């Protein structure tokens, strides 16, 4: 690498000296966040249908993850063990065990062979007042038990309208993720989810998504190095569906999606997987 600054995606630079070379490949991921939906039998049918349909398609390197409610995780990991599906939780507590009535810990998830946990979803930040420090401890808790966090970040509409979206996302990452050493950070999946796009039917444009994903990757490069940035999967979430997935996933810094509503029907979810 020359004395020049290294350019990532034309409009973003990282400082000289950050690049350490190497052939880099990041994982492509489509993850379904089922939220608080489905009866047990509906959930069983949904994951079985997804597993069956996945058998018929060539996934290449795409990883397919489903995140059902806690009470269905055992059933889901059972079915997933015979398929290409990986299973994630939607939440986790920051403690390993103890007097925390109603909570679920990372060791519990690990004992069910859960691979991922969503952390920092905007609904948890909003309705359960989850703050930066709590999310940081949750990230530590899952990584200590070899579960990968799918860490959500994103601005609300007034923040975007005020031009503060980059600052908001920067704070979210700095306060809850950037304490990690590089080898642990490499286990993190980031999901950029503009809150104004979640469940609204109004997705970010590919331009808006790409701009923020490139910004996030540049931050990671500045904090760690170019290799870490290139290996970090950054998913887009927010009203992503079978119609718009292809153009969103075509953005060079969009490595897949975190899908809410459109993950609840196997046909549509599979269409989204095929779009990657
Ligand atoms: C989500 O809640 O993570 C999400 C992306 O939801 P939706 O796809 O329904 O907007």
Short mmCIF file of N, CA, C and O in Angstrom, two decimals, residues 131-244:
data_model
loop_
_atom_site.label_atom_id
_atom_site.label_comp_id
_atom_site.label_asym_id
_atom_site.label_seq_id
_atom_site.Cartn_x
_atom_site.Cartn_y
_atom_site.Cartn_z
N UNK A 131 -30.08 0.67 27.28
CA UNK A 131 -29.14 1.75 26.96
C UNK A 131 -27.79 1.20 26.49
O UNK A 131 -27.56 -0.01 26.46
N UNK A 132 -26.91 2.12 26.12
CA UNK A 132 -25.61 1.73 25.55
C UNK A 132 -24.86 0.74 26.45
O UNK A 132 -24.29 -0.23 25.96
N UNK A 133 -24.83 1.04 27.75
CA UNK A 133 -24.01 0.23 28.66
C UNK A 133 -24.58 -1.19 28.79
O UNK A 133 -23.85 -2.19 28.81
N UNK A 134 -25.91 -1.27 28.87
CA UNK A 134 -26.56 -2.59 28.98
C UNK A 134 -26.28 -3.40 27.71
O UNK A 134 -25.95 -4.58 27.76
N UNK A 135 -26.37 -2.73 26.57
CA UNK A 135 -26.14 -3.44 25.30
C UNK A 135 -24.68 -3.89 25.20
O UNK A 135 -24.39 -4.98 24.71
N UNK A 136 -23.78 -3.06 25.70
CA UNK A 136 -22.36 -3.45 25.70
C UNK A 136 -22.16 -4.72 26.53
O UNK A 136 -21.47 -5.65 26.12
N UNK A 137 -22.83 -4.77 27.69
CA UNK A 137 -22.68 -5.97 28.54
C UNK A 137 -23.32 -7.20 27.87
O UNK A 137 -22.82 -8.32 28.00
N UNK A 138 -24.40 -6.99 27.16
CA UNK A 138 -25.02 -8.13 26.44
C UNK A 138 -24.09 -8.65 25.35
O UNK A 138 -23.97 -9.86 25.14
N UNK A 139 -23.46 -7.72 24.64
CA UNK A 139 -22.51 -8.12 23.58
C UNK A 139 -21.40 -8.96 24.21
O UNK A 139 -21.05 -10.04 23.71
N UNK A 140 -20.87 -8.51 25.34
CA UNK A 140 -19.81 -9.26 26.02
C UNK A 140 -20.32 -10.64 26.44
O UNK A 140 -19.62 -11.64 26.30
N UNK A 141 -21.55 -10.66 26.98
CA UNK A 141 -22.10 -11.93 27.50
C UNK A 141 -22.19 -12.97 26.38
O UNK A 141 -21.78 -14.12 26.57
N UNK A 142 -22.71 -12.59 25.22
CA UNK A 142 -22.86 -13.61 24.17
C UNK A 142 -21.50 -14.03 23.61
O UNK A 142 -21.26 -15.21 23.38
N UNK A 143 -20.62 -13.07 23.43
CA UNK A 143 -19.31 -13.42 22.87
C UNK A 143 -18.54 -14.34 23.81
O UNK A 143 -17.81 -15.23 23.36
N UNK A 144 -18.75 -14.15 25.10
CA UNK A 144 -18.08 -15.05 26.07
C UNK A 144 -18.56 -16.48 25.95
O UNK A 144 -17.92 -17.39 26.46
N UNK A 145 -19.71 -16.67 25.32
CA UNK A 145 -20.25 -18.02 25.16
C UNK A 145 -20.35 -18.41 23.69
O UNK A 145 -21.15 -19.27 23.32
N UNK A 146 -19.54 -17.77 22.89
CA UNK A 146 -19.41 -18.15 21.48
C UNK A 146 -20.73 -18.07 20.71
O UNK A 146 -21.04 -18.91 19.86
N UNK A 147 -21.50 -17.06 21.06
CA UNK A 147 -22.72 -16.74 20.28
C UNK A 147 -22.43 -15.42 19.58
O UNK A 147 -21.87 -14.50 20.19
N UNK A 148 -22.82 -15.32 18.32
CA UNK A 148 -22.53 -14.10 17.58
C UNK A 148 -23.65 -13.06 17.75
O UNK A 148 -24.83 -13.38 17.50
N UNK A 149 -23.29 -11.85 18.16
CA UNK A 149 -24.32 -10.81 18.21
C UNK A 149 -24.67 -10.29 16.82
O UNK A 149 -23.79 -10.10 15.99
N UNK A 150 -25.96 -10.11 16.59
CA UNK A 150 -26.40 -9.31 15.43
C UNK A 150 -26.78 -7.98 16.04
O UNK A 150 -27.85 -7.83 16.66
N UNK A 151 -25.87 -7.04 15.96
CA UNK A 151 -26.01 -5.78 16.69
C UNK A 151 -26.71 -4.74 15.82
O UNK A 151 -26.21 -4.37 14.76
N UNK A 152 -27.88 -4.29 16.30
CA UNK A 152 -28.68 -3.34 15.51
C UNK A 152 -28.34 -1.90 15.87
O UNK A 152 -28.17 -1.56 17.05
N UNK A 153 -28.28 -1.08 14.85
CA UNK A 153 -28.09 0.36 15.05
C UNK A 153 -28.98 1.08 14.05
O UNK A 153 -29.41 0.49 13.06
N UNK A 154 -29.22 2.34 14.30
CA UNK A 154 -30.04 3.10 13.34
C UNK A 154 -30.71 4.28 14.02
O UNK A 154 -30.95 4.27 15.22
N UNK A 155 -31.02 5.26 13.19
CA UNK A 155 -31.56 6.52 13.70
C UNK A 155 -33.08 6.56 13.57
O UNK A 155 -33.65 5.87 12.73
N UNK A 156 -33.70 7.41 14.38
CA UNK A 156 -35.14 7.66 14.22
C UNK A 156 -35.33 8.80 13.20
O UNK A 156 -34.36 9.51 12.87
N UNK A 157 -36.56 8.99 12.75
CA UNK A 157 -36.80 9.94 11.65
C UNK A 157 -36.35 11.37 11.98
O UNK A 157 -35.65 11.99 11.16
N UNK A 158 -36.69 11.92 13.15
CA UNK A 158 -36.25 13.30 13.42
C UNK A 158 -34.73 13.43 13.40
O UNK A 158 -34.21 14.48 13.03
N UNK A 159 -34.04 12.37 13.78
CA UNK A 159 -32.57 12.43 13.74
C UNK A 159 -32.07 12.49 12.30
O UNK A 159 -31.15 13.24 11.97
N UNK A 160 -32.70 11.70 11.43
CA UNK A 160 -32.29 11.78 10.01
C UNK A 160 -32.65 13.16 9.44
O UNK A 160 -31.84 13.77 8.75
N UNK A 161 -33.86 13.61 9.77
CA UNK A 161 -34.27 14.92 9.22
C UNK A 161 -33.35 16.05 9.69
O UNK A 161 -33.16 17.03 8.98
N UNK A 162 -32.78 15.86 10.88
CA UNK A 162 -31.86 16.89 11.40
C UNK A 162 -30.43 16.65 10.92
O UNK A 162 -29.50 17.34 11.36
N UNK A 163 -30.24 15.65 10.07
CA UNK A 163 -28.89 15.38 9.54
C UNK A 163 -27.97 14.75 10.57
O UNK A 163 -26.75 14.83 10.45
N UNK A 164 -28.58 14.11 11.61
CA UNK A 164 -27.73 13.57 12.69
C UNK A 164 -27.55 12.07 12.60
O UNK A 164 -27.07 11.44 13.55
N UNK A 165 -27.98 11.45 11.50
CA UNK A 165 -27.98 9.98 11.45
C UNK A 165 -26.59 9.37 11.57
O UNK A 165 -26.42 8.34 12.22
N UNK A 166 -25.59 10.01 10.98
CA UNK A 166 -24.23 9.44 11.09
C UNK A 166 -23.73 9.52 12.54
O UNK A 166 -23.14 8.58 13.05
N UNK A 167 -24.01 10.65 13.15
CA UNK A 167 -23.57 10.84 14.54
C UNK A 167 -24.24 9.82 15.47
O UNK A 167 -23.60 9.25 16.36
N UNK A 168 -25.53 9.57 15.25
CA UNK A 168 -26.27 8.63 16.09
C UNK A 168 -25.69 7.22 15.95
O UNK A 168 -25.40 6.54 16.94
N UNK A 169 -25.49 6.81 14.72
CA UNK A 169 -24.96 5.46 14.48
C UNK A 169 -23.53 5.36 15.02
O UNK A 169 -23.15 4.36 15.64
N UNK A 170 -22.76 6.42 14.83
CA UNK A 170 -21.39 6.42 15.38
C UNK A 170 -21.43 6.19 16.89
O UNK A 170 -20.72 5.34 17.43
N UNK A 171 -22.31 6.92 17.59
CA UNK A 171 -22.40 6.76 19.05
C UNK A 171 -22.81 5.35 19.43
O UNK A 171 -22.27 4.76 20.37
N UNK A 172 -23.79 4.81 18.71
CA UNK A 172 -24.28 3.46 19.05
C UNK A 172 -23.14 2.44 18.94
O UNK A 172 -23.00 1.57 19.80
N UNK A 173 -22.34 2.56 17.89
CA UNK A 173 -21.25 1.59 17.72
C UNK A 173 -20.13 1.85 18.72
O UNK A 173 -19.59 0.92 19.33
N UNK A 174 -19.78 3.12 18.88
CA UNK A 174 -18.67 3.43 19.80
C UNK A 174 -19.00 3.02 21.23
O UNK A 174 -18.15 2.48 21.94
N UNK A 175 -20.24 3.24 21.64
CA UNK A 175 -20.58 3.00 23.05
C UNK A 175 -20.83 1.53 23.37
O UNK A 175 -20.67 1.11 24.52
N UNK A 176 -21.26 0.75 22.40
CA UNK A 176 -21.63 -0.65 22.74
C UNK A 176 -20.80 -1.71 22.05
O UNK A 176 -20.90 -2.89 22.40
N UNK A 177 -19.96 -1.32 21.06
CA UNK A 177 -19.18 -2.35 20.34
C UNK A 177 -17.68 -2.10 20.33
O UNK A 177 -16.90 -3.06 20.33
N UNK A 178 -17.29 -0.84 20.31
CA UNK A 178 -15.87 -0.54 20.02
C UNK A 178 -14.94 -0.74 21.21
O UNK A 178 -13.75 -0.46 21.11
N UNK A 179 -15.47 -1.24 22.32
CA UNK A 179 -14.59 -1.64 23.43
C UNK A 179 -13.97 -3.01 23.13
O UNK A 179 -13.04 -3.43 23.80
N UNK A 180 -14.51 -3.71 22.12
CA UNK A 180 -14.07 -5.09 21.86
C UNK A 180 -12.69 -5.10 21.21
O UNK A 180 -12.41 -4.28 20.32
N UNK A 181 -11.85 -6.07 21.57
CA UNK A 181 -10.62 -6.25 20.80
C UNK A 181 -10.97 -6.81 19.43
O UNK A 181 -12.05 -7.41 19.25
N UNK A 182 -10.08 -6.63 18.47
CA UNK A 182 -10.39 -6.99 17.07
C UNK A 182 -10.84 -8.44 16.94
O UNK A 182 -11.79 -8.74 16.22
N UNK A 183 -10.19 -9.36 17.66
CA UNK A 183 -10.54 -10.78 17.46
C UNK A 183 -11.97 -11.07 17.92
O UNK A 183 -12.64 -11.94 17.37
N UNK A 184 -12.46 -10.31 18.89
CA UNK A 184 -13.87 -10.49 19.29
C UNK A 184 -14.79 -9.73 18.35
O UNK A 184 -15.87 -10.21 18.00
N UNK A 185 -14.36 -8.55 17.94
CA UNK A 185 -15.21 -7.76 17.04
C UNK A 185 -15.50 -8.53 15.75
O UNK A 185 -16.58 -8.40 15.17
N UNK A 186 -14.54 -9.34 15.33
CA UNK A 186 -14.73 -10.10 14.09
C UNK A 186 -15.90 -11.08 14.18
O UNK A 186 -16.36 -11.60 13.16
N UNK A 187 -16.41 -11.35 15.37
CA UNK A 187 -17.56 -12.25 15.54
C UNK A 187 -18.89 -11.48 15.47
O UNK A 187 -19.95 -12.08 15.53
N UNK A 188 -18.81 -10.17 15.38
CA UNK A 188 -20.02 -9.34 15.42
C UNK A 188 -20.59 -9.16 14.01
O UNK A 188 -19.85 -8.92 13.07
N UNK A 189 -21.90 -9.29 13.91
CA UNK A 189 -22.62 -8.91 12.69
C UNK A 189 -23.35 -7.61 13.01
O UNK A 189 -23.99 -7.51 14.07
N UNK A 190 -23.25 -6.63 12.14
CA UNK A 190 -23.95 -5.36 12.36
C UNK A 190 -25.18 -5.32 11.47
O UNK A 190 -25.14 -5.74 10.31
N UNK A 191 -26.29 -4.84 12.03
CA UNK A 191 -27.49 -4.61 11.20
C UNK A 191 -27.83 -3.13 11.27
O UNK A 191 -28.13 -2.62 12.36
N UNK A 192 -27.75 -2.45 10.13
CA UNK A 192 -28.20 -1.06 10.08
C UNK A 192 -29.70 -1.07 9.82
O UNK A 192 -30.15 -1.54 8.77
N UNK A 193 -30.44 -0.59 10.81
CA UNK A 193 -31.90 -0.57 10.71
C UNK A 193 -32.42 0.83 11.01
O UNK A 193 -32.65 1.15 12.19
N UNK A 194 -32.59 1.66 9.98
CA UNK A 194 -33.18 2.98 10.25
C UNK A 194 -34.57 2.76 10.87
O UNK A 194 -35.40 2.06 10.30
N UNK A 195 -34.79 3.35 12.03
CA UNK A 195 -36.01 3.03 12.79
C UNK A 195 -37.25 3.44 12.01
O UNK A 195 -38.29 2.77 12.06
N UNK A 196 -37.14 4.50 11.22
CA UNK A 196 -38.28 4.98 10.43
C UNK A 196 -38.67 3.99 9.33
O UNK A 196 -39.74 4.11 8.73
N UNK A 197 -37.80 3.02 9.07
CA UNK A 197 -38.11 2.03 8.02
C UNK A 197 -38.65 0.73 8.60
O UNK A 197 -39.17 -0.11 7.87
N UNK A 198 -38.54 0.55 9.92
CA UNK A 198 -38.93 -0.74 10.51
C UNK A 198 -40.45 -0.85 10.61
O UNK A 198 -41.10 -0.04 11.27
N UNK A 199 -40.98 -1.84 9.91
CA UNK A 199 -42.42 -2.12 9.98
C UNK A 199 -43.30 -1.05 9.36
O UNK A 199 -44.51 -1.05 9.55
N UNK A 200 -42.72 -0.12 8.62
CA UNK A 200 -43.51 0.99 8.07
C UNK A 200 -43.87 0.81 6.60
O UNK A 200 -44.71 1.54 6.07
N UNK A 201 -43.18 -0.11 5.93
CA UNK A 201 -43.39 -0.25 4.49
C UNK A 201 -42.56 0.76 3.70
O UNK A 201 -42.59 0.77 2.46
N UNK A 202 -41.83 1.61 4.39
CA UNK A 202 -40.96 2.59 3.72
C UNK A 202 -39.50 2.18 3.97
O UNK A 202 -38.98 2.39 5.05
N UNK A 203 -38.90 1.56 2.97
CA UNK A 203 -37.50 1.14 3.15
C UNK A 203 -36.55 2.29 2.83
O UNK A 203 -36.91 3.23 2.12
N UNK A 204 -35.33 2.19 3.36
CA UNK A 204 -34.29 3.13 2.92
C UNK A 204 -34.06 2.90 1.43
O UNK A 204 -34.19 1.76 0.95
N UNK A 205 -33.70 3.94 0.71
CA UNK A 205 -33.34 3.73 -0.70
C UNK A 205 -31.98 3.01 -0.73
O UNK A 205 -31.21 3.09 0.25
N UNK A 206 -31.67 2.34 -1.83
CA UNK A 206 -30.33 1.73 -1.92
C UNK A 206 -29.23 2.77 -1.68
O UNK A 206 -28.23 2.47 -1.04
N UNK A 207 -29.43 3.99 -2.14
CA UNK A 207 -28.43 5.04 -1.93
C UNK A 207 -28.25 5.35 -0.45
O UNK A 207 -27.12 5.50 0.03
N UNK A 208 -29.36 5.46 0.27
CA UNK A 208 -29.27 5.75 1.71
C UNK A 208 -28.62 4.58 2.44
O UNK A 208 -27.81 4.78 3.35
N UNK A 209 -29.00 3.37 2.06
CA UNK A 209 -28.42 2.19 2.73
C UNK A 209 -26.92 2.11 2.46
O UNK A 209 -26.12 1.99 3.39
N UNK A 210 -26.54 2.23 1.19
CA UNK A 210 -25.12 2.13 0.84
C UNK A 210 -24.29 3.20 1.56
O UNK A 210 -23.22 2.93 2.07
N UNK A 211 -24.85 4.41 1.60
CA UNK A 211 -24.10 5.51 2.23
C UNK A 211 -23.82 5.20 3.70
O UNK A 211 -22.70 5.36 4.18
N UNK A 212 -24.83 4.70 4.39
CA UNK A 212 -24.62 4.40 5.82
C UNK A 212 -23.75 3.16 6.01
O UNK A 212 -22.89 3.13 6.91
N UNK A 213 -23.94 2.15 5.18
CA UNK A 213 -23.11 0.94 5.32
C UNK A 213 -21.64 1.26 5.07
O UNK A 213 -20.76 0.76 5.77
N UNK A 214 -21.38 2.11 4.06
CA UNK A 214 -19.98 2.50 3.79
C UNK A 214 -19.42 3.30 4.96
O UNK A 214 -18.26 3.13 5.34
N UNK A 215 -20.27 4.13 5.54
CA UNK A 215 -19.84 4.91 6.71
C UNK A 215 -19.47 3.98 7.87
O UNK A 215 -18.43 4.14 8.53
N UNK A 216 -20.32 2.98 8.10
CA UNK A 216 -20.06 2.03 9.19
C UNK A 216 -18.76 1.27 8.91
O UNK A 216 -17.90 1.12 9.79
N UNK A 217 -18.59 0.83 7.67
CA UNK A 217 -17.37 0.06 7.36
C UNK A 217 -16.13 0.94 7.53
O UNK A 217 -15.10 0.49 8.01
N UNK A 218 -16.27 2.20 7.16
CA UNK A 218 -15.13 3.11 7.32
C UNK A 218 -14.81 3.31 8.80
O UNK A 218 -13.64 3.32 9.22
N UNK A 219 -15.86 3.42 9.64
CA UNK A 219 -15.62 3.55 11.09
C UNK A 219 -14.89 2.34 11.63
O UNK A 219 -14.01 2.45 12.48
N UNK A 220 -15.31 1.17 11.17
CA UNK A 220 -14.67 -0.08 11.65
C UNK A 220 -13.21 -0.09 11.21
O UNK A 220 -12.32 -0.46 12.00
N UNK A 221 -12.96 0.37 9.98
CA UNK A 221 -11.57 0.41 9.50
C UNK A 221 -10.74 1.37 10.33
O UNK A 221 -9.58 1.09 10.65
N UNK A 222 -11.34 2.49 10.68
CA UNK A 222 -10.59 3.49 11.46
C UNK A 222 -10.33 2.99 12.88
O UNK A 222 -9.27 3.21 13.45
N UNK A 223 -11.30 2.27 13.43
CA UNK A 223 -11.15 1.77 14.80
C UNK A 223 -10.20 0.56 14.84
O UNK A 223 -9.36 0.44 15.72
N UNK A 224 -10.38 -0.36 13.88
CA UNK A 224 -9.57 -1.59 13.87
C UNK A 224 -8.60 -1.48 12.70
O UNK A 224 -7.60 -0.79 12.80
N UNK A 225 -8.92 -2.11 11.59
CA UNK A 225 -8.09 -1.95 10.40
C UNK A 225 -8.90 -2.35 9.18
O UNK A 225 -10.05 -2.80 9.30
N UNK A 226 -8.30 -2.24 8.04
CA UNK A 226 -9.00 -2.49 6.79
C UNK A 226 -9.52 -3.93 6.71
O UNK A 226 -10.64 -4.20 6.28
N UNK A 227 -8.68 -4.87 7.14
CA UNK A 227 -9.10 -6.28 7.07
C UNK A 227 -10.34 -6.55 7.90
O UNK A 227 -11.27 -7.23 7.46
N UNK A 228 -10.35 -6.02 9.12
CA UNK A 228 -11.51 -6.24 9.99
C UNK A 228 -12.75 -5.63 9.34
O UNK A 228 -13.82 -6.25 9.30
N UNK A 229 -12.60 -4.44 8.79
CA UNK A 229 -13.74 -3.78 8.13
C UNK A 229 -14.25 -4.60 6.96
O UNK A 229 -15.46 -4.77 6.78
N UNK A 230 -13.31 -5.13 6.18
CA UNK A 230 -13.72 -5.90 5.00
C UNK A 230 -14.37 -7.23 5.39
O UNK A 230 -15.13 -7.80 4.63
N UNK A 231 -14.07 -7.73 6.56
CA UNK A 231 -14.63 -9.02 6.98
C UNK A 231 -15.91 -8.89 7.78
O UNK A 231 -16.53 -9.88 8.15
N UNK A 232 -16.31 -7.65 8.08
CA UNK A 232 -17.50 -7.45 8.90
C UNK A 232 -18.76 -7.46 8.04
O UNK A 232 -18.87 -6.66 7.10
N UNK A 233 -19.68 -8.35 8.36
CA UNK A 233 -20.95 -8.38 7.63
C UNK A 233 -21.86 -7.29 8.17
O UNK A 233 -22.09 -7.21 9.38
N UNK A 234 -22.38 -6.47 7.27
CA UNK A 234 -23.29 -5.38 7.65
C UNK A 234 -24.61 -5.60 6.91
O UNK A 234 -24.66 -5.51 5.68
N UNK A 235 -25.65 -5.91 7.67
CA UNK A 235 -26.95 -6.23 7.09
C UNK A 235 -27.83 -4.98 7.08
O UNK A 235 -27.71 -4.12 7.95
N UNK A 236 -28.74 -4.93 6.13
CA UNK A 236 -29.73 -3.85 6.11
C UNK A 236 -31.06 -4.40 6.65
O UNK A 236 -31.47 -5.52 6.30
N UNK A 237 -31.73 -3.61 7.47
CA UNK A 237 -33.07 -4.00 7.96
C UNK A 237 -34.00 -2.81 7.95
O UNK A 237 -33.59 -1.68 8.26
N UNK A 238 -35.26 -3.07 7.60
CA UNK A 238 -36.27 -2.01 7.59
C UNK A 238 -37.11 -2.11 6.33
O UNK A 238 -36.71 -1.62 5.27
N UNK A 239 -38.27 -2.81 6.47
CA UNK A 239 -39.20 -2.98 5.34
C UNK A 239 -38.53 -3.57 4.10
O UNK A 239 -38.89 -3.24 2.96
N UNK A 240 -37.56 -4.45 4.33
CA UNK A 240 -36.96 -5.18 3.22
C UNK A 240 -37.90 -6.34 2.87
O UNK A 240 -38.39 -7.04 3.77
N UNK A 241 -38.18 -6.50 1.60
CA UNK A 241 -39.12 -7.55 1.20
C UNK A 241 -38.70 -8.15 -0.14
O UNK A 241 -37.66 -7.78 -0.70
N UNK A 242 -39.54 -9.07 -0.64
CA UNK A 242 -39.15 -9.77 -1.88
C UNK A 242 -39.04 -8.81 -3.06
O UNK A 242 -38.32 -9.08 -4.01
N UNK A 243 -39.73 -7.68 -2.98
CA UNK A 243 -39.70 -6.73 -4.12
C UNK A 243 -38.45 -5.86 -4.13
O UNK A 243 -37.91 -5.53 -5.17
N UNK A 244 -38.00 -5.45 -2.93
CA UNK A 244 -36.89 -4.48 -2.92
C UNK A 244 -35.55 -5.08 -2.53
O UNK A 244 -34.52 -4.40 -2.55
#
